[in-house]
Coordinates of C-alpha atoms in Angstrom, one line a residue:
Chain A
M1120 CA 205.7 -195.5 107.4
T1121 CA 203.2 -194.8 104.6
A1122 CA 200.3 -196.2 106.7
A1123 CA 201.4 -194.1 109.7
R1124 CA 201.5 -191.0 107.5
K1125 CA 198.1 -191.7 106.2
G1126 CA 196.8 -192.2 109.7
L1127 CA 198.3 -188.9 110.8
G1128 CA 196.9 -187.2 107.7
T1129 CA 193.4 -188.6 108.5
I1130 CA 193.6 -187.4 112.1
G1131 CA 194.7 -184.0 110.8
V1132 CA 191.8 -183.7 108.4
C1133 CA 189.4 -184.9 111.1
L1134 CA 190.7 -182.3 113.5
L1135 CA 190.5 -179.6 110.9
L1136 CA 186.9 -180.5 110.0
G1137 CA 186.0 -180.7 113.6
F1138 CA 187.5 -177.3 114.2
C1139 CA 185.7 -175.7 111.3
T1140 CA 182.4 -177.2 112.4
A1141 CA 182.9 -175.9 115.8
M1142 CA 183.7 -172.4 114.4
A1143 CA 180.5 -172.5 112.3
R1144 CA 178.4 -173.5 115.3
A1145 CA 179.9 -170.7 117.4
N1146 CA 178.7 -168.3 114.8
L1147 CA 181.6 -166.0 114.8
P1148 CA 181.2 -163.3 112.1
S1149 CA 184.3 -161.5 111.0
V1150 CA 184.8 -157.9 110.2
V1151 CA 185.8 -156.7 106.7
A1152 CA 188.1 -153.9 107.8
A1153 CA 188.3 -152.2 104.4
Q1154 CA 184.6 -151.5 104.4
S1155 CA 184.3 -150.6 108.1
E1156 CA 184.8 -147.3 109.8
I1157 CA 184.7 -145.8 113.3
G1158 CA 184.6 -142.1 113.4
F1159 CA 183.6 -139.1 115.5
V1160 CA 182.4 -135.5 115.2
S1161 CA 183.5 -132.9 117.7
H1162 CA 182.5 -129.2 117.5
Q1163 CA 184.9 -126.2 118.0
M1164 CA 182.9 -123.0 118.4
G1165 CA 180.2 -124.5 116.2
V1166 CA 182.5 -125.9 113.6
P1167 CA 182.2 -129.6 113.1
I1168 CA 185.6 -131.4 113.2
A1169 CA 185.4 -135.0 111.9
G1170 CA 187.9 -137.7 112.9
S1171 CA 188.2 -141.4 112.4
F1172 CA 190.3 -144.4 113.6
R1173 CA 192.2 -146.4 111.0
S1174 CA 192.8 -149.4 113.1
F1175 CA 190.5 -151.4 115.4
D1176 CA 189.7 -155.0 116.3
V1177 CA 186.2 -156.4 116.6
Q1178 CA 185.3 -159.6 118.3
M1179 CA 181.7 -160.8 118.2
S1180 CA 179.4 -163.7 118.4
F1181 CA 176.0 -163.2 116.9
D1182 CA 173.1 -165.4 115.9
P1183 CA 170.1 -163.5 114.5
A1184 CA 167.8 -166.1 116.1
T1185 CA 169.1 -165.3 119.6
P1186 CA 170.3 -161.7 119.7
Q1187 CA 170.2 -161.6 123.4
K1188 CA 173.1 -164.1 123.6
A1189 CA 175.2 -162.0 121.3
R1190 CA 178.5 -160.5 122.5
L1191 CA 180.5 -157.6 121.0
A1192 CA 183.9 -156.3 121.9
I1193 CA 185.6 -153.5 120.0
S1194 CA 189.2 -152.4 120.7
V1195 CA 190.4 -149.2 119.0
D1196 CA 194.0 -148.3 118.4
V1197 CA 193.6 -144.7 119.6
A1198 CA 196.9 -143.5 118.0
S1199 CA 195.5 -144.5 114.6
V1200 CA 193.3 -141.4 114.8
E1201 CA 192.9 -139.2 111.7
L1202 CA 191.9 -135.5 111.8
P1203 CA 191.7 -132.8 109.1
T1204 CA 195.1 -131.2 109.9
D1205 CA 198.6 -132.4 110.9
D1206 CA 198.5 -129.9 113.8
A1207 CA 195.3 -131.5 115.1
M1208 CA 196.8 -135.0 114.8
R1209 CA 200.0 -134.1 116.6
E1210 CA 197.9 -132.4 119.4
V1211 CA 195.2 -135.0 120.0
V1212 CA 197.6 -137.8 121.0
K1213 CA 199.1 -135.6 123.8
P1214 CA 198.4 -136.2 127.5
A1215 CA 195.8 -133.5 127.6
W1216 CA 193.7 -135.3 125.0
F1217 CA 193.9 -139.0 124.3
D1218 CA 197.3 -139.6 126.0
T1219 CA 197.9 -142.5 123.7
Q1220 CA 201.3 -143.3 125.4
H1221 CA 199.5 -144.4 128.6
F1222 CA 196.2 -145.4 127.1
P1223 CA 196.8 -146.9 123.7
R1224 CA 193.4 -148.5 123.3
A1225 CA 189.8 -147.5 123.8
V1226 CA 187.5 -150.5 124.4
F1227 CA 183.8 -151.2 124.2
E1228 CA 182.4 -154.3 125.7
S1229 CA 178.8 -155.3 125.5
S1230 CA 176.9 -156.4 128.6
A1231 CA 173.4 -156.8 127.1
I1232 CA 171.9 -156.8 123.6
R1233 CA 168.2 -156.3 123.0
G1234 CA 166.4 -156.9 119.7
L1235 CA 163.9 -154.1 118.9
D1236 CA 162.2 -154.2 115.5
R1237 CA 163.5 -156.3 112.6
G1238 CA 167.2 -155.4 112.1
R1239 CA 167.3 -152.9 115.0
Y1240 CA 169.1 -153.6 118.2
E1241 CA 170.1 -151.8 121.4
I1242 CA 173.5 -152.7 122.8
T1243 CA 174.3 -151.8 126.4
G1244 CA 177.9 -151.9 127.3
S1245 CA 180.9 -150.2 128.9
L1246 CA 183.0 -147.8 127.0
T1247 CA 186.5 -147.3 128.4
I1248 CA 188.6 -144.4 127.1
K1249 CA 191.7 -143.0 128.7
G1250 CA 191.1 -145.2 131.8
H1251 CA 187.6 -144.0 132.4
A1252 CA 184.7 -146.4 132.0
R1253 CA 181.1 -145.3 131.3
E1254 CA 178.0 -147.3 130.6
V1255 CA 176.6 -146.4 127.2
V1256 CA 173.6 -147.6 125.2
V1257 CA 174.2 -147.9 121.5
P1258 CA 171.5 -148.2 118.9
V1259 CA 172.5 -150.4 116.0
V1260 CA 170.9 -151.1 112.7
L1261 CA 171.7 -154.1 110.6
V1262 CA 171.4 -154.0 106.9
Q1263 CA 172.2 -157.0 104.7
T1264 CA 173.5 -156.7 101.2
G1265 CA 174.7 -159.9 99.5
E1266 CA 177.3 -161.6 101.6
L1267 CA 177.8 -158.7 104.0
T1268 CA 175.9 -157.3 106.9
F1269 CA 176.4 -153.7 107.8
A1270 CA 176.0 -152.7 111.4
S1271 CA 175.8 -149.0 111.8
G1272 CA 174.9 -146.6 114.6
A1273 CA 175.8 -143.4 116.4
L1274 CA 175.9 -142.2 120.0
V1275 CA 176.8 -139.1 121.8
V1276 CA 179.3 -139.2 124.6
H1277 CA 180.7 -136.4 126.8
R1278 CA 184.4 -135.9 126.3
L1279 CA 184.9 -134.6 129.8
D1280 CA 183.6 -137.9 131.3
F1281 CA 186.8 -139.4 129.8
S1282 CA 189.1 -136.5 130.6
I1283 CA 189.6 -135.8 126.9
G1284 CA 190.8 -132.2 126.7
E1285 CA 192.3 -131.3 130.1
G1286 CA 193.6 -128.0 131.5
D1287 CA 192.6 -125.0 129.4
W1288 CA 190.8 -127.4 127.0
T1289 CA 188.1 -128.2 129.5
D1290 CA 186.5 -124.9 128.3
T1291 CA 183.4 -126.2 126.5
S1292 CA 182.8 -122.8 124.9
V1293 CA 185.7 -123.6 122.7
V1294 CA 185.4 -127.4 122.3
D1295 CA 181.9 -128.8 122.9
D1296 CA 181.5 -131.5 125.6
D1297 CA 179.3 -133.5 123.3
V1298 CA 181.1 -135.7 120.8
Q1299 CA 179.2 -137.9 118.4
I1300 CA 180.7 -141.3 117.7
K1301 CA 179.6 -142.9 114.5
F1302 CA 180.4 -146.4 113.2
R1303 CA 179.7 -148.7 110.3
L1304 CA 181.0 -152.3 110.5
A1305 CA 181.0 -154.6 107.5
L1306 CA 180.5 -158.1 108.8
S1307 CA 180.6 -161.4 107.0
G1308 CA 179.3 -164.7 108.2
I1309 CA 176.0 -163.6 109.6
G1310 CA 172.9 -165.5 108.7
P1311 CA 169.7 -163.9 107.4
I1312 CA 168.2 -161.6 109.9
Chain B
M1029 CA 168.9 -79.5 105.1
R1030 CA 169.3 -83.1 106.3
P1031 CA 172.9 -84.2 106.9
S1032 CA 172.6 -86.9 104.2
E1033 CA 171.8 -84.2 101.7
R1034 CA 174.9 -82.1 102.3
S1035 CA 176.3 -81.3 98.9
G1036 CA 179.8 -82.5 98.3
H1037 CA 179.7 -85.1 101.1
Y1038 CA 179.2 -88.8 101.3
S1039 CA 175.9 -89.9 102.6
D1040 CA 175.6 -90.8 106.3
V1041 CA 175.2 -94.5 105.5
A1042 CA 178.4 -94.4 103.3
I1043 CA 180.3 -92.6 106.1
A1044 CA 179.1 -95.1 108.7
L1045 CA 180.0 -98.1 106.5
H1046 CA 183.4 -96.6 105.7
W1047 CA 184.5 -96.2 109.3
L1048 CA 182.9 -99.4 110.5
L1049 CA 184.7 -101.3 107.8
A1050 CA 187.9 -99.4 108.4
L1051 CA 187.8 -100.5 112.0
A1052 CA 186.9 -104.1 111.1
L1053 CA 189.6 -104.4 108.4
V1054 CA 192.4 -103.1 110.7
A1055 CA 191.2 -105.4 113.6
A1056 CA 190.9 -108.5 111.3
F1057 CA 194.4 -107.7 109.9
C1058 CA 196.0 -107.3 113.3
V1059 CA 194.4 -110.4 114.7
G1060 CA 195.3 -112.3 111.6
L1061 CA 199.0 -111.3 112.0
Y1062 CA 199.0 -112.2 115.7
M1063 CA 197.1 -115.5 115.7
T1064 CA 199.1 -117.4 113.1
D1065 CA 202.2 -117.5 115.4
L1066 CA 200.3 -118.8 118.4
K1067 CA 200.7 -122.5 119.3
L1068 CA 197.5 -124.5 119.5
S1069 CA 195.5 -123.3 122.5
P1070 CA 191.9 -122.3 123.2
L1071 CA 192.9 -118.7 122.6
R1072 CA 194.2 -119.6 119.1
V1073 CA 191.0 -121.4 118.3
R1074 CA 189.0 -118.4 119.5
L1075 CA 191.0 -115.9 117.6
F1076 CA 190.9 -117.9 114.4
N1077 CA 187.1 -118.2 114.6
W1078 CA 186.6 -114.5 115.5
H1079 CA 188.9 -113.6 112.6
K1080 CA 186.8 -115.8 110.2
W1081 CA 183.5 -114.3 111.5
A1082 CA 185.0 -110.7 111.1
G1083 CA 186.1 -111.7 107.5
I1084 CA 182.6 -112.9 106.5
S1085 CA 181.0 -109.8 108.2
I1086 CA 183.4 -107.6 106.1
L1087 CA 182.4 -109.5 103.0
V1088 CA 178.6 -109.1 103.7
L1089 CA 179.0 -105.4 104.7
S1090 CA 181.1 -104.7 101.6
L1091 CA 178.5 -106.2 99.4
F1092 CA 175.9 -103.9 101.0
R1093 CA 178.3 -101.0 100.7
L1094 CA 178.9 -101.6 97.0
G1095 CA 175.2 -101.8 96.4
W1096 CA 174.7 -98.5 98.3
R1097 CA 177.5 -96.8 96.4
L1098 CA 176.0 -97.8 93.0
R1099 CA 172.6 -96.3 94.1
H1100 CA 174.1 -93.3 95.8
P1101 CA 177.0 -92.0 93.7
P1102 CA 179.9 -90.4 95.7
P1103 CA 180.4 -86.7 95.4
E1104 CA 182.4 -85.3 92.5
S1105 CA 186.2 -85.2 92.9
A1106 CA 187.7 -81.8 93.9
A1107 CA 188.0 -79.4 90.9
S1108 CA 191.6 -78.8 91.7
M1109 CA 192.6 -82.4 90.9
S1110 CA 194.3 -83.2 87.7
L1111 CA 192.9 -85.8 85.3
L1112 CA 195.8 -88.2 86.3
Q1113 CA 195.0 -87.7 90.0
K1114 CA 191.4 -88.4 89.4
R1115 CA 192.2 -91.6 87.4
L1116 CA 194.6 -92.7 90.1
A1117 CA 192.1 -92.1 92.9
E1118 CA 189.4 -94.0 90.9
G1119 CA 191.8 -96.9 90.2
L1120 CA 192.8 -97.1 93.9
H1121 CA 189.1 -97.2 94.9
Y1122 CA 188.4 -100.0 92.4
L1123 CA 191.3 -102.0 93.8
L1124 CA 190.2 -101.4 97.4
Y1125 CA 186.7 -102.7 96.6
A1126 CA 188.1 -105.7 94.8
M1127 CA 190.2 -106.6 97.8
F1128 CA 187.3 -106.2 100.2
F1129 CA 185.8 -109.3 98.4
L1130 CA 188.9 -111.2 97.4
V1131 CA 190.7 -111.3 100.8
P1132 CA 187.7 -112.7 102.8
I1133 CA 186.8 -115.2 99.9
A1134 CA 190.4 -116.5 99.8
G1135 CA 190.3 -116.9 103.6
W1136 CA 187.0 -118.7 103.5
A1137 CA 188.3 -121.0 100.8
Y1138 CA 191.5 -121.6 102.8
S1139 CA 189.5 -122.6 105.8
S1140 CA 187.3 -125.0 103.8
A1141 CA 190.2 -126.6 102.0
S1142 CA 191.9 -127.1 105.4
G1143 CA 188.9 -129.2 106.6
F1144 CA 187.3 -126.5 108.8
P1145 CA 184.0 -125.2 107.3
V1146 CA 183.2 -121.7 108.4
V1147 CA 180.3 -121.4 110.8
W1148 CA 179.4 -117.7 111.0
F1149 CA 179.3 -116.6 114.7
G1150 CA 179.2 -120.3 115.5
K1151 CA 175.6 -120.5 114.3
I1152 CA 175.3 -120.2 110.5
P1153 CA 177.2 -122.9 108.6
L1154 CA 178.5 -121.5 105.3
P1155 CA 179.0 -123.8 102.3
D1156 CA 182.4 -125.1 101.2
F1157 CA 183.1 -124.2 97.6
V1158 CA 186.4 -126.0 97.5
P1159 CA 187.3 -129.6 98.5
V1160 CA 189.3 -130.5 101.5
D1161 CA 192.8 -130.7 100.0
K1162 CA 196.2 -130.1 101.8
A1163 CA 198.0 -128.7 98.7
L1164 CA 195.1 -126.5 97.8
A1165 CA 194.9 -125.3 101.4
H1166 CA 198.5 -124.3 101.4
L1167 CA 198.1 -122.4 98.1
L1168 CA 195.0 -120.6 99.4
K1169 CA 196.8 -119.7 102.7
E1170 CA 199.6 -118.1 100.7
L1171 CA 197.0 -116.3 98.5
H1172 CA 195.0 -115.1 101.4
A1173 CA 198.2 -113.7 103.1
A1174 CA 199.5 -112.1 99.9
L1175 CA 196.1 -110.5 99.2
S1176 CA 195.9 -109.3 102.8
Y1177 CA 199.3 -107.6 102.6
G1178 CA 198.2 -106.1 99.2
L1179 CA 195.1 -104.7 100.9
A1180 CA 197.1 -103.3 103.8
A1181 CA 199.4 -101.6 101.2
L1182 CA 196.4 -100.1 99.4
V1183 CA 194.9 -98.9 102.7
G1184 CA 198.3 -97.3 103.4
L1185 CA 198.2 -95.5 100.1
H1186 CA 194.5 -94.4 100.7
V1187 CA 195.3 -92.9 104.1
A1188 CA 198.5 -91.2 102.7
A1189 CA 196.5 -89.7 99.9
A1190 CA 193.8 -88.5 102.2
L1191 CA 196.3 -86.9 104.5
E1192 CA 198.2 -85.4 101.5
H1193 CA 194.9 -83.7 100.3
Q1194 CA 194.2 -82.4 103.8
F1195 CA 197.5 -81.1 104.9
I1196 CA 199.5 -80.4 101.8
E1197 CA 197.0 -79.6 99.1
R1198 CA 194.6 -78.3 101.7
D1199 CA 191.6 -79.0 99.5
S1200 CA 189.6 -80.4 102.4
I1201 CA 188.5 -83.4 100.3
M1202 CA 189.0 -85.6 103.3
L1203 CA 186.2 -83.9 105.2
R1204 CA 183.7 -85.4 102.9
M1205 CA 184.1 -88.7 104.7
L1206 CA 184.1 -87.4 108.3
P1207 CA 181.0 -87.6 110.5
P1208 CA 178.8 -84.5 109.8
R1209 CA 179.2 -83.2 113.4
E1210 CA 178.2 -79.6 112.8
H1211 CA 175.1 -80.6 110.8
R1212 CA 174.0 -83.1 113.5
S1213 CA 173.8 -80.3 116.2
A1214 CA 172.5 -77.7 113.8
P1215 CA 168.7 -78.7 113.7
Q1216 CA 168.5 -78.6 117.5
S1217 CA 170.1 -75.1 117.7
R1218 CA 167.7 -73.9 115.1
Q1219 CA 164.6 -75.1 116.8

């Protein structure tokens, strides 16, 4: 019995070690949610309205030596949106805007990553919001501080491409078509750039 | 004699500012009353922004108007007025001027505290002098509303007093603030 247990234990440890080694080889950085943010700025008659998403998942594989092989997928819980007023938060989840009941998640998936200068990358991928997919090019800057690597960038999208703000709200003299998306992801487990 | 030099009258600039601001104040007050009950729509967003632009314009014009008044003293009060009447009229004017500044500033602060910085005419971003804070925003909203009703009451008193002078005391003191129509046409007829 004891020998059998030992044998099982050894197999278990070996499996665990093997799994960990495989994980390390796969180079899967993880996101430190508390220090990461995805937000946006929209304009109403010239007034900047800033919002953010409290909840999102990031999956990525990234080896600084071979950035072209990197993959990035971000899935945002759209209903976790935060806006300056309660009124705005009640409004933005409605069918005319994000329609979170039918489209709970907004997704970005990379198709190609290109390294520019040191620490600067250009990620091409598809952004899907409210069932509409658009190809976007996202400039990303990596900055390493201690254990963490911060990936930040911004891009401008057109809200009407994604049917965000339907009916009366398509009027771009009230709400600009341009919306700036800004993000900063804190990543752990990335080797020196 | 140029119209601005008419004795016993306000200057042309003072008259123009008085009526322009009278119109702006009434319009901003009425839009303010109407817009707050609307549900969120492009119209509501438009009216809120126009209301804020009007408020800031009133603030700027009132500043200019105060500067003008300090450099161009208004005509003397009517000789028929008692000392008490003069004091009351003076006090009412001080209060009106105070409100011309306090009402827009409270509204501006309310907007900032709610997380909506004021961008004058959608072009000129104004600074936020209070932080974004829900409780503060609520307080400033109440303050802005209370001050607005206060200003409306003062305007009511001001109009009533002007009409009382014109139609009961018949001292024609109200004419000092009316456009100098007869003087405008006079130079041409004299030529």
